[in-house]
Each structure stands twice: as C-alpha cells, then as structure tokens.
Amino acid sequence: MKITVACIGRAGRAKHDAAQSLLEDYRARLPWPVTIREVEDRRQGGNAADRKAREGALLLAAVPKGAVIVALDEKGRSLSSRQFAETLAGWRDGGEQEVAFLIGGADGHDAAVLDRARLTLSLSAMTWPHLLARMLLLEQLYRAWSLQAGHPYHRD
C-alpha cells in the first residue's frame, strides 16, 4: 500500500527539529512507501472561508489519482489503533492501493475536502501542531502495519 500525506505548510521550513527527526524515523520503519507533499497557499489575505477553499484545492490537487482520501480533522471519527489498522487492512484487501491523508491549515478543511474524504479521522480531541500531527499519523501507520504483520511493536 502506498501512503501520501498532503499537508498545508511552508516550503523551506527548518528540517532539523526533534519532531521532524521522529517523523523520518517512523517513515523509514514503514515498509509502505510514504510521500509527504507539503503545499503552500502563497496568496495572502482573505477570510477563513477563502483560505480554506484555496487550501482545499491545493490539497485535493496533491492527491494521487484513485487514492482513498482521509481528512484529518478534530471533529472526525476517533478510532483505536486496532480499528485504524483494521480499516487500512480492509481497504488493502478490497483492492485499494493508495491512501492519502490530508492535513488542513489552521482554519480546518474546506467542505470540498470533507465531501471527497472516505473517512474523516481525529487523532485526538486536542489540536496538535501540524508537524506533530504528521508524526502522530506516521507512528499510527507504523503501529497499524505492526498489528497487521504480527510484529511485537504493538502489545495488547
């Protein structure tokens, strides 16, 4: 299964902080290829609805053709690690080859993104900085793989 993480961000951000290092560690552990696509809305100004619409269009344009879309959103569905692993396995076993996880900007996702998402997922009821949300997502992807593979990383 291929994984894409498309997120609103700033190109050229420093790549040496601890969260980025941890993100790369989990990315390297995963047997699934992971592509991170950081997109930036370079237009300044406008109200929240305008920003969300522009960011939504950028995120949807970053989704590979045919990928299952998962929108990360604080109002999304909360899954246990095991439920998350079972959801991914179900998609894989159903013939899906790629999943794209979308992380919106500070104002959240545009309705166009939420309408296209097969799953709207909450990592927590708390709001996390985007880089930490990426790291949490990759850790949960690794945990999902370990559950599917019977690897001892996840113990009940």
PDB file of C-alpha atoms in Angstrom:
ATOM      1  CA  MET A   1       0.000   0.000   0.000  1.00  0.00           C
ATOM      2  CA  LYS A   2       1.276   3.478  -0.848  1.00  0.00           C
ATOM      3  CA  ILE A   3       0.755   6.362   1.550  1.00  0.00           C
ATOM      4  CA  THR A   4       0.601  10.065   0.731  1.00  0.00           C
ATOM      5  CA  VAL A   5       0.460  12.720   3.416  1.00  0.00           C
ATOM      6  CA  ALA A   6      -0.600  16.027   1.892  1.00  0.00           C
ATOM      7  CA  CYS A   7      -0.470  18.963   4.229  1.00  0.00           C
ATOM      8  CA  ILE A   8      -0.622  22.708   4.294  1.00  0.00           C
ATOM      9  CA  GLY A   9       2.776  24.052   5.268  1.00  0.00           C
ATOM     10  CA  ARG A  10       5.599  26.380   4.456  1.00  0.00           C
ATOM     11  CA  ALA A  11       8.235  25.309   1.985  1.00  0.00           C
ATOM     12  CA  GLY A  12      11.741  25.759   3.311  1.00  0.00           C
ATOM     13  CA  ARG A  13      10.826  25.114   6.954  1.00  0.00           C
ATOM     14  CA  ALA A  14      13.764  24.051   9.115  1.00  0.00           C
ATOM     15  CA  LYS A  15      14.145  20.270   8.879  1.00  0.00           C
ATOM     16  CA  HIS A  16      16.274  19.688  11.966  1.00  0.00           C
ATOM     17  CA  ASP A  17      13.905  19.731  14.894  1.00  0.00           C
ATOM     18  CA  ALA A  18      13.058  16.741  17.060  1.00  0.00           C
ATOM     19  CA  ALA A  19       9.565  16.205  15.622  1.00  0.00           C
ATOM     20  CA  GLN A  20      10.922  16.093  12.068  1.00  0.00           C
ATOM     21  CA  SER A  21      13.583  13.606  13.158  1.00  0.00           C
ATOM     22  CA  LEU A  22      10.970  11.372  14.770  1.00  0.00           C
ATOM     23  CA  LEU A  23       8.743  11.657  11.693  1.00  0.00           C
ATOM     24  CA  GLU A  24      11.603  10.500   9.475  1.00  0.00           C
ATOM     25  CA  ASP A  25      12.331   7.617  11.873  1.00  0.00           C
ATOM     26  CA  TYR A  26       8.780   6.249  11.553  1.00  0.00           C
ATOM     27  CA  ARG A  27       8.791   6.890   7.817  1.00  0.00           C
ATOM     28  CA  ALA A  28      11.948   4.787   7.482  1.00  0.00           C
ATOM     29  CA  ARG A  29      10.453   1.948   9.555  1.00  0.00           C
ATOM     30  CA  LEU A  30       7.372   1.608   7.382  1.00  0.00           C
ATOM     31  CA  PRO A  31       7.541  -0.958   4.591  1.00  0.00           C
ATOM     32  CA  TRP A  32       4.940   1.102   2.726  1.00  0.00           C
ATOM     33  CA  PRO A  33       6.282   3.928   0.575  1.00  0.00           C
ATOM     34  CA  VAL A  34       5.335   7.267   2.152  1.00  0.00           C
ATOM     35  CA  THR A  35       5.295  10.515   0.201  1.00  0.00           C
ATOM     36  CA  ILE A  36       4.874  13.767   2.071  1.00  0.00           C
ATOM     37  CA  ARG A  37       3.571  16.608  -0.062  1.00  0.00           C
ATOM     38  CA  GLU A  38       3.677  19.975   1.622  1.00  0.00           C
ATOM     39  CA  VAL A  39       1.635  22.577  -0.226  1.00  0.00           C
ATOM     40  CA  GLU A  40       1.575  26.283   0.496  1.00  0.00           C
ATOM     41  CA  ASP A  41      -1.100  28.861  -0.177  1.00  0.00           C
ATOM     42  CA  ARG A  42       1.058  31.744  -1.322  1.00  0.00           C
ATOM     43  CA  ARG A  43      -1.853  34.139  -1.607  1.00  0.00           C
ATOM     44  CA  GLN A  44      -2.178  36.223   1.496  1.00  0.00           C
ATOM     45  CA  GLY A  45      -5.329  37.641   2.995  1.00  0.00           C
ATOM     46  CA  GLY A  46      -8.957  36.863   2.573  1.00  0.00           C
ATOM     47  CA  ASN A  47     -11.296  35.476   5.150  1.00  0.00           C
ATOM     48  CA  ALA A  48     -11.166  31.981   6.650  1.00  0.00           C
ATOM     49  CA  ALA A  49     -13.608  30.574   4.093  1.00  0.00           C
ATOM     50  CA  ASP A  50     -11.480  31.874   1.203  1.00  0.00           C
ATOM     51  CA  ARG A  51      -8.290  30.444   2.727  1.00  0.00           C
ATOM     52  CA  LYS A  52      -9.950  27.080   3.353  1.00  0.00           C
ATOM     53  CA  ALA A  53     -11.196  26.939  -0.250  1.00  0.00           C
ATOM     54  CA  ARG A  54      -7.727  27.738  -1.652  1.00  0.00           C
ATOM     55  CA  GLU A  55      -6.031  25.263   0.684  1.00  0.00           C
ATOM     56  CA  GLY A  56      -8.638  22.597  -0.063  1.00  0.00           C
ATOM     57  CA  ALA A  57      -7.993  22.924  -3.788  1.00  0.00           C
ATOM     58  CA  LEU A  58      -4.226  22.613  -3.213  1.00  0.00           C
ATOM     59  CA  LEU A  59      -4.662  19.519  -1.028  1.00  0.00           C
ATOM     60  CA  LEU A  60      -7.023  17.796  -3.451  1.00  0.00           C
ATOM     61  CA  ALA A  61      -4.616  18.523  -6.311  1.00  0.00           C
ATOM     62  CA  ALA A  62      -1.879  16.727  -4.327  1.00  0.00           C
ATOM     63  CA  VAL A  63      -3.918  13.512  -4.032  1.00  0.00           C
ATOM     64  CA  PRO A  64      -2.762  10.745  -6.376  1.00  0.00           C
ATOM     65  CA  LYS A  65      -5.409   9.530  -8.803  1.00  0.00           C
ATOM     66  CA  GLY A  66      -7.569   6.797  -7.307  1.00  0.00           C
ATOM     67  CA  ALA A  67      -6.284   7.202  -3.736  1.00  0.00           C
ATOM     68  CA  VAL A  68      -8.615   6.781  -0.784  1.00  0.00           C
ATOM     69  CA  ILE A  69      -8.837  10.181   0.904  1.00  0.00           C
ATOM     70  CA  VAL A  70      -8.689  10.512   4.677  1.00  0.00           C
ATOM     71  CA  ALA A  71      -9.137  14.013   6.079  1.00  0.00           C
ATOM     72  CA  LEU A  72      -7.577  14.580   9.487  1.00  0.00           C
ATOM     73  CA  ASP A  73      -9.930  16.783  11.472  1.00  0.00           C
ATOM     74  CA  GLU A  74     -10.576  17.331  15.163  1.00  0.00           C
ATOM     75  CA  LYS A  75     -14.277  16.700  14.540  1.00  0.00           C
ATOM     76  CA  GLY A  76     -13.564  13.424  12.767  1.00  0.00           C
ATOM     77  CA  ARG A  77     -14.115   9.873  13.877  1.00  0.00           C
ATOM     78  CA  SER A  78     -11.941   8.598  16.691  1.00  0.00           C
ATOM     79  CA  LEU A  79     -10.518   5.105  16.133  1.00  0.00           C
ATOM     80  CA  SER A  80      -8.428   2.893  18.348  1.00  0.00           C
ATOM     81  CA  SER A  81      -5.086   1.800  16.924  1.00  0.00           C
ATOM     82  CA  ARG A  82      -6.544  -1.637  16.241  1.00  0.00           C
ATOM     83  CA  GLN A  83      -9.610  -0.147  14.480  1.00  0.00           C
ATOM     84  CA  PHE A  84      -7.316   2.048  12.385  1.00  0.00           C
ATOM     85  CA  ALA A  85      -5.228  -0.994  11.416  1.00  0.00           C
ATOM     86  CA  GLU A  86      -8.396  -2.940  10.519  1.00  0.00           C
ATOM     87  CA  THR A  87      -9.679  -0.033   8.401  1.00  0.00           C
ATOM     88  CA  LEU A  88      -6.425   0.119   6.425  1.00  0.00           C
ATOM     89  CA  ALA A  89      -6.356  -3.682   6.042  1.00  0.00           C
ATOM     90  CA  GLY A  90      -9.949  -3.631   4.791  1.00  0.00           C
ATOM     91  CA  TRP A  91      -9.096  -1.081   2.134  1.00  0.00           C
ATOM     92  CA  ARG A  92      -5.973  -3.019   1.134  1.00  0.00           C
ATOM     93  CA  ASP A  93      -7.870  -6.305   0.979  1.00  0.00           C
ATOM     94  CA  GLY A  94     -10.594  -4.559  -1.029  1.00  0.00           C
ATOM     95  CA  GLY A  95      -8.048  -3.663  -3.708  1.00  0.00           C
ATOM     96  CA  GLU A  96      -7.143  -0.109  -2.721  1.00  0.00           C
ATOM     97  CA  GLN A  97      -3.515   0.601  -3.497  1.00  0.00           C
ATOM     98  CA  GLU A  98      -3.039   4.093  -2.110  1.00  0.00           C
ATOM     99  CA  VAL A  99      -4.332   6.169   0.780  1.00  0.00           C
ATOM    100  CA  ALA A 100      -3.897   9.938   1.000  1.00  0.00           C
ATOM    101  CA  PHE A 101      -4.099  11.600   4.401  1.00  0.00           C
ATOM    102  CA  LEU A 102      -4.886  15.319   4.224  1.00  0.00           C
ATOM    103  CA  ILE A 103      -3.892  17.767   6.965  1.00  0.00           C
ATOM    104  CA  GLY A 104      -5.503  21.159   6.510  1.00  0.00           C
ATOM    105  CA  GLY A 105      -4.448  24.613   7.575  1.00  0.00           C
ATOM    106  CA  ALA A 106      -5.219  26.492  10.775  1.00  0.00           C
ATOM    107  CA  ASP A 107      -8.830  27.079   9.720  1.00  0.00           C
ATOM    108  CA  GLY A 108      -9.531  23.388   9.066  1.00  0.00           C
ATOM    109  CA  HIS A 109     -10.722  21.681   5.901  1.00  0.00           C
ATOM    110  CA  ASP A 110     -12.942  23.096   3.204  1.00  0.00           C
ATOM    111  CA  ALA A 111     -16.253  21.314   2.587  1.00  0.00           C
ATOM    112  CA  ALA A 112     -14.884  20.102  -0.780  1.00  0.00           C
ATOM    113  CA  VAL A 113     -12.194  18.099   1.042  1.00  0.00           C
ATOM    114  CA  LEU A 114     -14.599  16.677   3.619  1.00  0.00           C
ATOM    115  CA  ASP A 115     -17.055  15.703   0.866  1.00  0.00           C
ATOM    116  CA  ARG A 116     -14.351  13.745  -1.003  1.00  0.00           C
ATOM    117  CA  ALA A 117     -12.976  12.020   2.098  1.00  0.00           C
ATOM    118  CA  ARG A 118     -13.919   8.400   2.626  1.00  0.00           C
ATOM    119  CA  LEU A 119     -13.009   8.883   6.278  1.00  0.00           C
ATOM    120  CA  THR A 120     -12.709  11.988   8.422  1.00  0.00           C
ATOM    121  CA  LEU A 121     -10.336  10.993  11.206  1.00  0.00           C
ATOM    122  CA  SER A 122      -9.475  12.610  14.508  1.00  0.00           C
ATOM    123  CA  LEU A 123      -6.090  11.829  16.023  1.00  0.00           C
ATOM    124  CA  SER A 124      -7.262  13.395  19.274  1.00  0.00           C
ATOM    125  CA  ALA A 125      -9.839  15.770  20.686  1.00  0.00           C
ATOM    126  CA  MET A 126      -6.868  18.112  21.183  1.00  0.00           C
ATOM    127  CA  THR A 127      -5.407  20.310  18.475  1.00  0.00           C
ATOM    128  CA  TRP A 128      -1.806  19.482  17.562  1.00  0.00           C
ATOM    129  CA  PRO A 129       0.816  21.493  15.671  1.00  0.00           C
ATOM    130  CA  HIS A 130       0.925  20.243  12.089  1.00  0.00           C
ATOM    131  CA  LEU A 131       4.388  18.721  12.337  1.00  0.00           C
ATOM    132  CA  LEU A 132       3.388  16.758  15.449  1.00  0.00           C
ATOM    133  CA  ALA A 133       0.162  15.645  13.749  1.00  0.00           C
ATOM    134  CA  ARG A 134       2.258  14.240  10.884  1.00  0.00           C
ATOM    135  CA  MET A 135       4.497  12.440  13.368  1.00  0.00           C
ATOM    136  CA  LEU A 136       1.497  11.021  15.251  1.00  0.00           C
ATOM    137  CA  LEU A 137      -0.020   9.857  11.963  1.00  0.00           C
ATOM    138  CA  LEU A 138       3.178   8.100  10.860  1.00  0.00           C
ATOM    139  CA  GLU A 139       3.517   6.433  14.246  1.00  0.00           C
ATOM    140  CA  GLN A 140      -0.061   5.143  13.943  1.00  0.00           C
ATOM    141  CA  LEU A 141       0.636   3.939  10.400  1.00  0.00           C
ATOM    142  CA  TYR A 142       3.650   2.033  11.700  1.00  0.00           C
ATOM    143  CA  ARG A 143       1.552   0.646  14.555  1.00  0.00           C
ATOM    144  CA  ALA A 144      -1.133  -0.403  12.040  1.00  0.00           C
ATOM    145  CA  TRP A 145       1.465  -2.213   9.939  1.00  0.00           C
ATOM    146  CA  SER A 146       2.872  -3.910  13.057  1.00  0.00           C
ATOM    147  CA  LEU A 147      -0.604  -5.114  14.038  1.00  0.00           C
ATOM    148  CA  GLN A 148      -1.235  -6.466  10.540  1.00  0.00           C
ATOM    149  CA  ALA A 149       2.177  -8.171  10.430  1.00  0.00           C
ATOM    150  CA  GLY A 150       2.042  -9.627  13.945  1.00  0.00           C
ATOM    151  CA  HIS A 151       5.132  -7.575  14.834  1.00  0.00           C
ATOM    152  CA  PRO A 152       5.657  -7.146  18.602  1.00  0.00           C
ATOM    153  CA  TYR A 153       5.685  -3.295  18.450  1.00  0.00           C
ATOM    154  CA  HIS A 154       2.032  -3.236  19.498  1.00  0.00           C
ATOM    155  CA  ARG A 155       1.233  -5.328  22.530  1.00  0.00           C
ATOM    156  CA  ASP A 156      -2.247  -5.747  23.940  1.00  0.00           C
TER     157      ASP A 156
END
